[in-house]
Amino acid sequence: HREKKRDKEKVKEKEKAKEKERDQDKEKARNWDKEKERERDKERHRDKDKEKDQEKEWHKDRERVRDKDRDRDRDKDREKNKEKEKEKDREEVDQNKEKYDVMKEREQDREKIKDKEGEKDRREKGDKEKEKDEKKEKKEQEREKERDDKKKKEKRSRTPPRSYSSSRRSRSSSR
Protein backbone atom coordinates (compact mmCIF):
# COMPACT_ATOMS: atom_id res chain seq x y z
CA HIS A 1 0.00 0.00 0.00
CA ARG A 2 2.86 2.39 0.84
CA GLU A 3 4.62 1.56 -2.35
CA LYS A 4 1.54 2.38 -4.33
CA LYS A 5 1.31 5.69 -2.51
CA ARG A 6 4.99 6.40 -3.25
CA ASP A 7 4.51 5.44 -6.87
CA LYS A 8 1.54 7.76 -7.12
CA GLU A 9 3.57 10.58 -5.57
CA LYS A 10 6.45 9.88 -7.95
CA VAL A 11 4.04 9.91 -10.88
CA LYS A 12 2.54 13.19 -9.61
CA GLU A 13 6.03 14.70 -9.22
CA LYS A 14 6.98 13.52 -12.69
CA GLU A 15 3.79 15.05 -14.09
CA LYS A 16 4.48 18.29 -12.21
CA ALA A 17 8.02 18.31 -13.57
CA LYS A 18 6.73 17.66 -17.10
CA GLU A 19 4.12 20.41 -16.69
CA LYS A 20 6.77 22.75 -15.36
CA GLU A 21 8.97 21.87 -18.31
CA ARG A 22 6.04 22.48 -20.69
CA ASP A 23 5.37 25.83 -19.05
CA GLN A 24 9.05 26.74 -19.40
CA ASP A 25 8.98 25.69 -23.06
CA LYS A 26 5.88 27.82 -23.64
CA GLU A 27 7.55 30.74 -21.85
CA LYS A 28 10.66 30.28 -24.00
CA ALA A 29 8.49 30.17 -27.12
CA ARG A 30 6.66 33.32 -26.02
CA ASN A 31 9.95 35.05 -25.28
CA TRP A 32 11.33 33.93 -28.62
CA ASP A 33 8.20 35.31 -30.41
CA LYS A 34 8.55 38.58 -28.52
CA GLU A 35 12.23 38.79 -29.46
CA LYS A 36 11.38 38.13 -33.12
CA GLU A 37 8.68 40.82 -32.99
CA ARG A 38 11.18 43.29 -31.49
CA GLU A 39 13.65 42.47 -34.27
CA ARG A 40 10.96 43.04 -36.90
CA ASP A 41 10.04 46.37 -35.27
CA LYS A 42 13.68 47.45 -35.23
CA GLU A 43 13.99 46.50 -38.89
CA ARG A 44 10.85 48.47 -39.74
CA HIS A 45 12.17 51.50 -37.84
CA ARG A 46 15.52 51.19 -39.60
CA ASP A 47 13.75 51.12 -42.96
CA LYS A 48 11.65 54.14 -42.02
CA ASP A 49 14.75 56.02 -40.88
CA LYS A 50 16.49 55.14 -44.13
CA GLU A 51 13.51 56.44 -46.11
CA LYS A 52 13.50 59.65 -44.08
CA ASP A 53 17.24 60.07 -44.62
CA GLN A 54 16.86 59.46 -48.35
CA GLU A 55 14.04 61.96 -48.53
CA LYS A 56 16.11 64.55 -46.63
CA GLU A 57 19.04 63.93 -48.97
CA TRP A 58 16.75 64.26 -52.00
CA HIS A 59 15.44 67.60 -50.70
CA LYS A 60 18.99 68.78 -50.05
CA ASP A 61 19.99 67.82 -53.61
CA ARG A 62 17.01 69.67 -55.06
CA GLU A 63 17.88 72.72 -52.97
CA ARG A 64 21.49 72.56 -54.17
CA VAL A 65 20.34 72.36 -57.78
CA ARG A 66 18.00 75.31 -57.23
CA ASP A 67 20.83 77.32 -55.67
CA LYS A 68 23.15 76.50 -58.58
CA ASP A 69 20.49 77.54 -61.09
CA ARG A 70 19.88 80.75 -59.18
CA ASP A 71 23.62 81.51 -59.08
CA ARG A 72 24.02 80.73 -62.76
CA ASP A 73 21.11 83.03 -63.65
CA ARG A 74 22.57 85.78 -61.47
CA ASP A 75 25.96 85.39 -63.18
CA LYS A 76 24.33 85.54 -66.62
CA ASP A 77 22.50 88.73 -65.67
CA ARG A 78 25.74 90.23 -64.39
CA GLU A 79 27.50 89.34 -67.65
CA LYS A 80 24.67 90.86 -69.70
CA ASN A 81 24.87 94.06 -67.67
CA LYS A 82 28.65 94.19 -68.12
CA GLU A 83 28.25 93.73 -71.88
CA LYS A 84 25.61 96.47 -72.03
CA GLU A 85 27.91 98.77 -70.07
CA LYS A 86 30.82 97.99 -72.40
CA GLU A 87 28.62 98.62 -75.44
CA LYS A 88 27.49 101.97 -74.01
CA ASP A 89 31.11 102.93 -73.39
CA ARG A 90 32.08 101.92 -76.94
CA GLU A 91 29.23 103.92 -78.40
CA GLU A 92 30.19 106.93 -76.31
CA VAL A 93 33.81 106.65 -77.45
CA ASP A 94 32.66 106.30 -81.06
CA GLN A 95 30.41 109.35 -80.74
CA ASN A 96 33.21 111.41 -79.19
CA LYS A 97 35.61 110.33 -81.91
CA GLU A 98 33.06 111.13 -84.58
CA LYS A 99 32.46 114.60 -83.10
CA TYR A 100 36.18 115.21 -82.96
CA ASP A 101 36.63 114.07 -86.59
CA VAL A 102 33.75 116.28 -87.76
CA MET A 103 35.22 119.28 -85.92
CA LYS A 104 38.62 118.64 -87.48
CA GLU A 105 37.10 118.37 -90.95
CA ARG A 106 35.17 121.63 -90.49
CA GLU A 107 38.33 123.35 -89.34
CA GLN A 108 40.22 122.07 -92.37
CA ASP A 109 37.36 123.16 -94.62
CA ARG A 110 37.43 126.67 -93.09
CA GLU A 111 41.18 126.86 -93.61
CA LYS A 112 40.79 125.75 -97.24
CA ILE A 113 38.07 128.34 -97.79
CA LYS A 114 40.25 131.05 -96.23
CA ASP A 115 43.17 129.95 -98.39
CA LYS A 116 40.98 130.07 -101.50
CA GLU A 117 39.59 133.48 -100.60
CA GLY A 118 43.12 134.71 -99.92
CA GLU A 119 44.24 133.51 -103.33
CA LYS A 120 41.27 135.20 -104.97
CA ASP A 121 42.13 138.46 -103.25
CA ARG A 122 45.80 138.21 -104.21
CA ARG A 123 45.20 137.34 -107.83
CA GLU A 124 42.41 138.33 -109.99
CA LYS A 125 41.53 135.28 -111.84
CA GLY A 126 39.91 134.94 -115.18
CA ASP A 127 36.61 133.20 -115.81
CA LYS A 128 38.43 129.96 -116.55
CA GLU A 129 40.20 129.96 -113.22
CA LYS A 130 36.92 130.64 -111.41
CA GLU A 131 35.31 127.74 -113.18
CA LYS A 132 38.25 125.55 -112.18
CA ASP A 133 37.83 126.63 -108.56
CA GLU A 134 34.13 125.84 -108.68
CA LYS A 135 34.87 122.44 -110.16
CA LYS A 136 37.45 121.84 -107.43
CA GLU A 137 34.93 122.82 -104.79
CA LYS A 138 32.36 120.48 -106.29
CA LYS A 139 34.92 117.70 -106.40
CA GLU A 140 35.91 118.47 -102.82
CA GLN A 141 32.27 118.36 -101.73
CA GLU A 142 31.81 115.05 -103.54
CA ARG A 143 34.94 113.71 -101.85
CA GLU A 144 33.62 114.85 -98.47
CA LYS A 145 30.35 113.13 -99.18
CA GLU A 146 32.16 109.96 -100.16
CA ARG A 147 34.30 110.20 -97.02
CA ASP A 148 31.21 110.62 -94.86
CA ASP A 149 29.55 107.66 -96.57
CA LYS A 150 32.70 105.57 -96.10
CA LYS A 151 32.86 106.52 -92.46
CA LYS A 152 29.25 105.57 -91.93
CA LYS A 153 29.84 102.22 -93.63
CA GLU A 154 33.00 101.67 -91.59
CA LYS A 155 31.20 102.53 -88.42
CA ARG A 156 28.49 99.98 -89.20
CA SER A 157 30.92 97.23 -90.07
CA ARG A 158 33.58 98.10 -87.52
CA THR A 159 34.36 95.72 -84.71
CA PRO A 160 34.42 97.16 -81.18
CA PRO A 161 37.39 99.52 -81.00
CA ARG A 162 39.29 98.85 -77.81
CA SER A 163 39.24 96.99 -74.57
CA TYR A 164 36.84 98.06 -71.89
CA SER A 165 39.49 99.58 -69.63
CA SER A 166 41.06 101.71 -72.38
CA SER A 167 37.67 103.05 -73.40
CA ARG A 168 37.02 103.99 -69.78
CA ARG A 169 40.39 105.77 -69.64
CA SER A 170 39.79 107.74 -72.79
CA ARG A 171 36.35 108.73 -71.60
CA SER A 172 37.67 109.96 -68.27
CA SER A 173 40.49 111.90 -69.94
CA SER A 174 38.06 113.63 -72.32
CA ARG A 175 36.06 115.08 -69.43
PDB file of C-alpha atoms in Angstrom:
ATOM      1  CA  HIS A   1       0.000   0.000   0.000  1.00  0.00           C
ATOM      2  CA  ARG A   2       2.861   2.393   0.840  1.00  0.00           C
ATOM      3  CA  GLU A   3       4.622   1.560  -2.348  1.00  0.00           C
ATOM      4  CA  LYS A   4       1.538   2.382  -4.327  1.00  0.00           C
ATOM      5  CA  LYS A   5       1.308   5.688  -2.509  1.00  0.00           C
ATOM      6  CA  ARG A   6       4.993   6.401  -3.254  1.00  0.00           C
ATOM      7  CA  ASP A   7       4.515   5.436  -6.866  1.00  0.00           C
ATOM      8  CA  LYS A   8       1.538   7.759  -7.122  1.00  0.00           C
ATOM      9  CA  GLU A   9       3.573  10.581  -5.574  1.00  0.00           C
ATOM     10  CA  LYS A  10       6.450   9.882  -7.948  1.00  0.00           C
ATOM     11  CA  VAL A  11       4.039   9.908 -10.883  1.00  0.00           C
ATOM     12  CA  LYS A  12       2.540  13.187  -9.611  1.00  0.00           C
ATOM     13  CA  GLU A  13       6.031  14.702  -9.224  1.00  0.00           C
ATOM     14  CA  LYS A  14       6.977  13.517 -12.695  1.00  0.00           C
ATOM     15  CA  GLU A  15       3.792  15.051 -14.089  1.00  0.00           C
ATOM     16  CA  LYS A  16       4.476  18.291 -12.210  1.00  0.00           C
ATOM     17  CA  ALA A  17       8.018  18.306 -13.567  1.00  0.00           C
ATOM     18  CA  LYS A  18       6.731  17.660 -17.097  1.00  0.00           C
ATOM     19  CA  GLU A  19       4.124  20.409 -16.687  1.00  0.00           C
ATOM     20  CA  LYS A  20       6.766  22.754 -15.358  1.00  0.00           C
ATOM     21  CA  GLU A  21       8.965  21.873 -18.307  1.00  0.00           C
ATOM     22  CA  ARG A  22       6.036  22.476 -20.692  1.00  0.00           C
ATOM     23  CA  ASP A  23       5.368  25.829 -19.046  1.00  0.00           C
ATOM     24  CA  GLN A  24       9.052  26.736 -19.402  1.00  0.00           C
ATOM     25  CA  ASP A  25       8.980  25.686 -23.063  1.00  0.00           C
ATOM     26  CA  LYS A  26       5.880  27.817 -23.640  1.00  0.00           C
ATOM     27  CA  GLU A  27       7.554  30.745 -21.850  1.00  0.00           C
ATOM     28  CA  LYS A  28      10.660  30.283 -24.004  1.00  0.00           C
ATOM     29  CA  ALA A  29       8.488  30.169 -27.121  1.00  0.00           C
ATOM     30  CA  ARG A  30       6.664  33.321 -26.018  1.00  0.00           C
ATOM     31  CA  ASN A  31       9.950  35.051 -25.281  1.00  0.00           C
ATOM     32  CA  TRP A  32      11.331  33.925 -28.615  1.00  0.00           C
ATOM     33  CA  ASP A  33       8.204  35.308 -30.407  1.00  0.00           C
ATOM     34  CA  LYS A  34       8.548  38.583 -28.524  1.00  0.00           C
ATOM     35  CA  GLU A  35      12.226  38.795 -29.463  1.00  0.00           C
ATOM     36  CA  LYS A  36      11.381  38.131 -33.118  1.00  0.00           C
ATOM     37  CA  GLU A  37       8.683  40.823 -32.992  1.00  0.00           C
ATOM     38  CA  ARG A  38      11.180  43.287 -31.493  1.00  0.00           C
ATOM     39  CA  GLU A  39      13.646  42.468 -34.272  1.00  0.00           C
ATOM     40  CA  ARG A  40      10.958  43.040 -36.897  1.00  0.00           C
ATOM     41  CA  ASP A  41      10.041  46.372 -35.271  1.00  0.00           C
ATOM     42  CA  LYS A  42      13.681  47.446 -35.234  1.00  0.00           C
ATOM     43  CA  GLU A  43      13.993  46.498 -38.893  1.00  0.00           C
ATOM     44  CA  ARG A  44      10.851  48.469 -39.741  1.00  0.00           C
ATOM     45  CA  HIS A  45      12.169  51.498 -37.842  1.00  0.00           C
ATOM     46  CA  ARG A  46      15.520  51.191 -39.600  1.00  0.00           C
ATOM     47  CA  ASP A  47      13.753  51.118 -42.963  1.00  0.00           C
ATOM     48  CA  LYS A  48      11.648  54.142 -42.023  1.00  0.00           C
ATOM     49  CA  ASP A  49      14.753  56.015 -40.878  1.00  0.00           C
ATOM     50  CA  LYS A  50      16.488  55.140 -44.133  1.00  0.00           C
ATOM     51  CA  GLU A  51      13.510  56.436 -46.114  1.00  0.00           C
ATOM     52  CA  LYS A  52      13.504  59.647 -44.084  1.00  0.00           C
ATOM     53  CA  ASP A  53      17.237  60.075 -44.616  1.00  0.00           C
ATOM     54  CA  GLN A  54      16.858  59.458 -48.355  1.00  0.00           C
ATOM     55  CA  GLU A  55      14.036  61.961 -48.525  1.00  0.00           C
ATOM     56  CA  LYS A  56      16.112  64.552 -46.632  1.00  0.00           C
ATOM     57  CA  GLU A  57      19.036  63.931 -48.973  1.00  0.00           C
ATOM     58  CA  TRP A  58      16.753  64.256 -51.999  1.00  0.00           C
ATOM     59  CA  HIS A  59      15.437  67.601 -50.698  1.00  0.00           C
ATOM     60  CA  LYS A  60      18.992  68.785 -50.050  1.00  0.00           C
ATOM     61  CA  ASP A  61      19.985  67.816 -53.606  1.00  0.00           C
ATOM     62  CA  ARG A  62      17.009  69.674 -55.060  1.00  0.00           C
ATOM     63  CA  GLU A  63      17.879  72.723 -52.966  1.00  0.00           C
ATOM     64  CA  ARG A  64      21.493  72.565 -54.167  1.00  0.00           C
ATOM     65  CA  VAL A  65      20.344  72.361 -57.776  1.00  0.00           C
ATOM     66  CA  ARG A  66      18.002  75.313 -57.232  1.00  0.00           C
ATOM     67  CA  ASP A  67      20.831  77.320 -55.673  1.00  0.00           C
ATOM     68  CA  LYS A  68      23.151  76.496 -58.579  1.00  0.00           C
ATOM     69  CA  ASP A  69      20.493  77.538 -61.087  1.00  0.00           C
ATOM     70  CA  ARG A  70      19.884  80.753 -59.184  1.00  0.00           C
ATOM     71  CA  ASP A  71      23.622  81.507 -59.076  1.00  0.00           C
ATOM     72  CA  ARG A  72      24.023  80.729 -62.763  1.00  0.00           C
ATOM     73  CA  ASP A  73      21.113  83.032 -63.650  1.00  0.00           C
ATOM     74  CA  ARG A  74      22.570  85.780 -61.468  1.00  0.00           C
ATOM     75  CA  ASP A  75      25.957  85.390 -63.185  1.00  0.00           C
ATOM     76  CA  LYS A  76      24.325  85.537 -66.624  1.00  0.00           C
ATOM     77  CA  ASP A  77      22.498  88.725 -65.667  1.00  0.00           C
ATOM     78  CA  ARG A  78      25.737  90.225 -64.387  1.00  0.00           C
ATOM     79  CA  GLU A  79      27.496  89.341 -67.646  1.00  0.00           C
ATOM     80  CA  LYS A  80      24.674  90.859 -69.698  1.00  0.00           C
ATOM     81  CA  ASN A  81      24.873  94.055 -67.674  1.00  0.00           C
ATOM     82  CA  LYS A  82      28.645  94.191 -68.119  1.00  0.00           C
ATOM     83  CA  GLU A  83      28.248  93.727 -71.875  1.00  0.00           C
ATOM     84  CA  LYS A  84      25.609  96.467 -72.027  1.00  0.00           C
ATOM     85  CA  GLU A  85      27.906  98.773 -70.072  1.00  0.00           C
ATOM     86  CA  LYS A  86      30.821  97.991 -72.400  1.00  0.00           C
ATOM     87  CA  GLU A  87      28.624  98.623 -75.437  1.00  0.00           C
ATOM     88  CA  LYS A  88      27.495 101.971 -74.013  1.00  0.00           C
ATOM     89  CA  ASP A  89      31.109 102.930 -73.395  1.00  0.00           C
ATOM     90  CA  ARG A  90      32.080 101.917 -76.939  1.00  0.00           C
ATOM     91  CA  GLU A  91      29.229 103.919 -78.397  1.00  0.00           C
ATOM     92  CA  GLU A  92      30.193 106.925 -76.305  1.00  0.00           C
ATOM     93  CA  VAL A  93      33.806 106.649 -77.446  1.00  0.00           C
ATOM     94  CA  ASP A  94      32.659 106.300 -81.063  1.00  0.00           C
ATOM     95  CA  GLN A  95      30.415 109.354 -80.739  1.00  0.00           C
ATOM     96  CA  ASN A  96      33.207 111.414 -79.188  1.00  0.00           C
ATOM     97  CA  LYS A  97      35.614 110.327 -81.908  1.00  0.00           C
ATOM     98  CA  GLU A  98      33.062 111.130 -84.584  1.00  0.00           C
ATOM     99  CA  LYS A  99      32.457 114.605 -83.103  1.00  0.00           C
ATOM    100  CA  TYR A 100      36.183 115.209 -82.963  1.00  0.00           C
ATOM    101  CA  ASP A 101      36.625 114.066 -86.595  1.00  0.00           C
ATOM    102  CA  VAL A 102      33.749 116.276 -87.764  1.00  0.00           C
ATOM    103  CA  MET A 103      35.216 119.282 -85.921  1.00  0.00           C
ATOM    104  CA  LYS A 104      38.624 118.641 -87.480  1.00  0.00           C
ATOM    105  CA  GLU A 105      37.101 118.371 -90.953  1.00  0.00           C
ATOM    106  CA  ARG A 106      35.174 121.630 -90.489  1.00  0.00           C
ATOM    107  CA  GLU A 107      38.331 123.355 -89.339  1.00  0.00           C
ATOM    108  CA  GLN A 108      40.223 122.070 -92.369  1.00  0.00           C
ATOM    109  CA  ASP A 109      37.355 123.159 -94.623  1.00  0.00           C
ATOM    110  CA  ARG A 110      37.429 126.672 -93.090  1.00  0.00           C
ATOM    111  CA  GLU A 111      41.184 126.864 -93.615  1.00  0.00           C
ATOM    112  CA  LYS A 112      40.787 125.751 -97.238  1.00  0.00           C
ATOM    113  CA  ILE A 113      38.068 128.339 -97.786  1.00  0.00           C
ATOM    114  CA  LYS A 114      40.253 131.052 -96.233  1.00  0.00           C
ATOM    115  CA  ASP A 115      43.170 129.954 -98.393  1.00  0.00           C
ATOM    116  CA  LYS A 116      40.979 130.070-101.502  1.00  0.00           C
ATOM    117  CA  GLU A 117      39.592 133.482-100.597  1.00  0.00           C
ATOM    118  CA  GLY A 118      43.117 134.711 -99.922  1.00  0.00           C
ATOM    119  CA  GLU A 119      44.239 133.512-103.334  1.00  0.00           C
ATOM    120  CA  LYS A 120      41.272 135.199-104.970  1.00  0.00           C
ATOM    121  CA  ASP A 121      42.130 138.458-103.254  1.00  0.00           C
ATOM    122  CA  ARG A 122      45.796 138.212-104.215  1.00  0.00           C
ATOM    123  CA  ARG A 123      45.196 137.337-107.829  1.00  0.00           C
ATOM    124  CA  GLU A 124      42.412 138.330-109.986  1.00  0.00           C
ATOM    125  CA  LYS A 125      41.527 135.276-111.840  1.00  0.00           C
ATOM    126  CA  GLY A 126      39.914 134.935-115.180  1.00  0.00           C
ATOM    127  CA  ASP A 127      36.612 133.199-115.809  1.00  0.00           C
ATOM    128  CA  LYS A 128      38.425 129.962-116.551  1.00  0.00           C
ATOM    129  CA  GLU A 129      40.196 129.962-113.215  1.00  0.00           C
ATOM    130  CA  LYS A 130      36.923 130.637-111.411  1.00  0.00           C
ATOM    131  CA  GLU A 131      35.310 127.738-113.185  1.00  0.00           C
ATOM    132  CA  LYS A 132      38.247 125.552-112.182  1.00  0.00           C
ATOM    133  CA  ASP A 133      37.831 126.628-108.556  1.00  0.00           C
ATOM    134  CA  GLU A 134      34.131 125.836-108.680  1.00  0.00           C
ATOM    135  CA  LYS A 135      34.872 122.445-110.160  1.00  0.00           C
ATOM    136  CA  LYS A 136      37.448 121.838-107.425  1.00  0.00           C
ATOM    137  CA  GLU A 137      34.929 122.820-104.791  1.00  0.00           C
ATOM    138  CA  LYS A 138      32.361 120.478-106.287  1.00  0.00           C
ATOM    139  CA  LYS A 139      34.924 117.701-106.395  1.00  0.00           C
ATOM    140  CA  GLU A 140      35.912 118.470-102.817  1.00  0.00           C
ATOM    141  CA  GLN A 141      32.275 118.358-101.733  1.00  0.00           C
ATOM    142  CA  GLU A 142      31.814 115.051-103.538  1.00  0.00           C
ATOM    143  CA  ARG A 143      34.939 113.707-101.853  1.00  0.00           C
ATOM    144  CA  GLU A 144      33.620 114.846 -98.466  1.00  0.00           C
ATOM    145  CA  LYS A 145      30.346 113.132 -99.179  1.00  0.00           C
ATOM    146  CA  GLU A 146      32.159 109.958-100.164  1.00  0.00           C
ATOM    147  CA  ARG A 147      34.305 110.198 -97.021  1.00  0.00           C
ATOM    148  CA  ASP A 148      31.206 110.622 -94.862  1.00  0.00           C
ATOM    149  CA  ASP A 149      29.546 107.663 -96.572  1.00  0.00           C
ATOM    150  CA  LYS A 150      32.702 105.565 -96.100  1.00  0.00           C
ATOM    151  CA  LYS A 151      32.864 106.522 -92.456  1.00  0.00           C
ATOM    152  CA  LYS A 152      29.250 105.573 -91.935  1.00  0.00           C
ATOM    153  CA  LYS A 153      29.840 102.222 -93.626  1.00  0.00           C
ATOM    154  CA  GLU A 154      32.995 101.668 -91.593  1.00  0.00           C
ATOM    155  CA  LYS A 155      31.195 102.530 -88.418  1.00  0.00           C
ATOM    156  CA  ARG A 156      28.490  99.982 -89.201  1.00  0.00           C
ATOM    157  CA  SER A 157      30.921  97.228 -90.074  1.00  0.00           C
ATOM    158  CA  ARG A 158      33.578  98.099 -87.522  1.00  0.00           C
ATOM    159  CA  THR A 159      34.358  95.715 -84.705  1.00  0.00           C
ATOM    160  CA  PRO A 160      34.424  97.156 -81.185  1.00  0.00           C
ATOM    161  CA  PRO A 161      37.386  99.524 -81.002  1.00  0.00           C
ATOM    162  CA  ARG A 162      39.293  98.853 -77.811  1.00  0.00           C
ATOM    163  CA  SER A 163      39.242  96.989 -74.568  1.00  0.00           C
ATOM    164  CA  TYR A 164      36.836  98.059 -71.885  1.00  0.00           C
ATOM    165  CA  SER A 165      39.489  99.580 -69.631  1.00  0.00           C
ATOM    166  CA  SER A 166      41.061 101.707 -72.376  1.00  0.00           C
ATOM    167  CA  SER A 167      37.665 103.055 -73.404  1.00  0.00           C
ATOM    168  CA  ARG A 168      37.023 103.989 -69.775  1.00  0.00           C
ATOM    169  CA  ARG A 169      40.390 105.768 -69.636  1.00  0.00           C
ATOM    170  CA  SER A 170      39.790 107.737 -72.790  1.00  0.00           C
ATOM    171  CA  ARG A 171      36.348 108.727 -71.601  1.00  0.00           C
ATOM    172  CA  SER A 172      37.668 109.959 -68.267  1.00  0.00           C
ATOM    173  CA  SER A 173      40.487 111.899 -69.945  1.00  0.00           C
ATOM    174  CA  SER A 174      38.060 113.627 -72.319  1.00  0.00           C
ATOM    175  CA  ARG A 175      36.062 115.082 -69.430  1.00  0.00           C
TER     176      ARG A 175
END
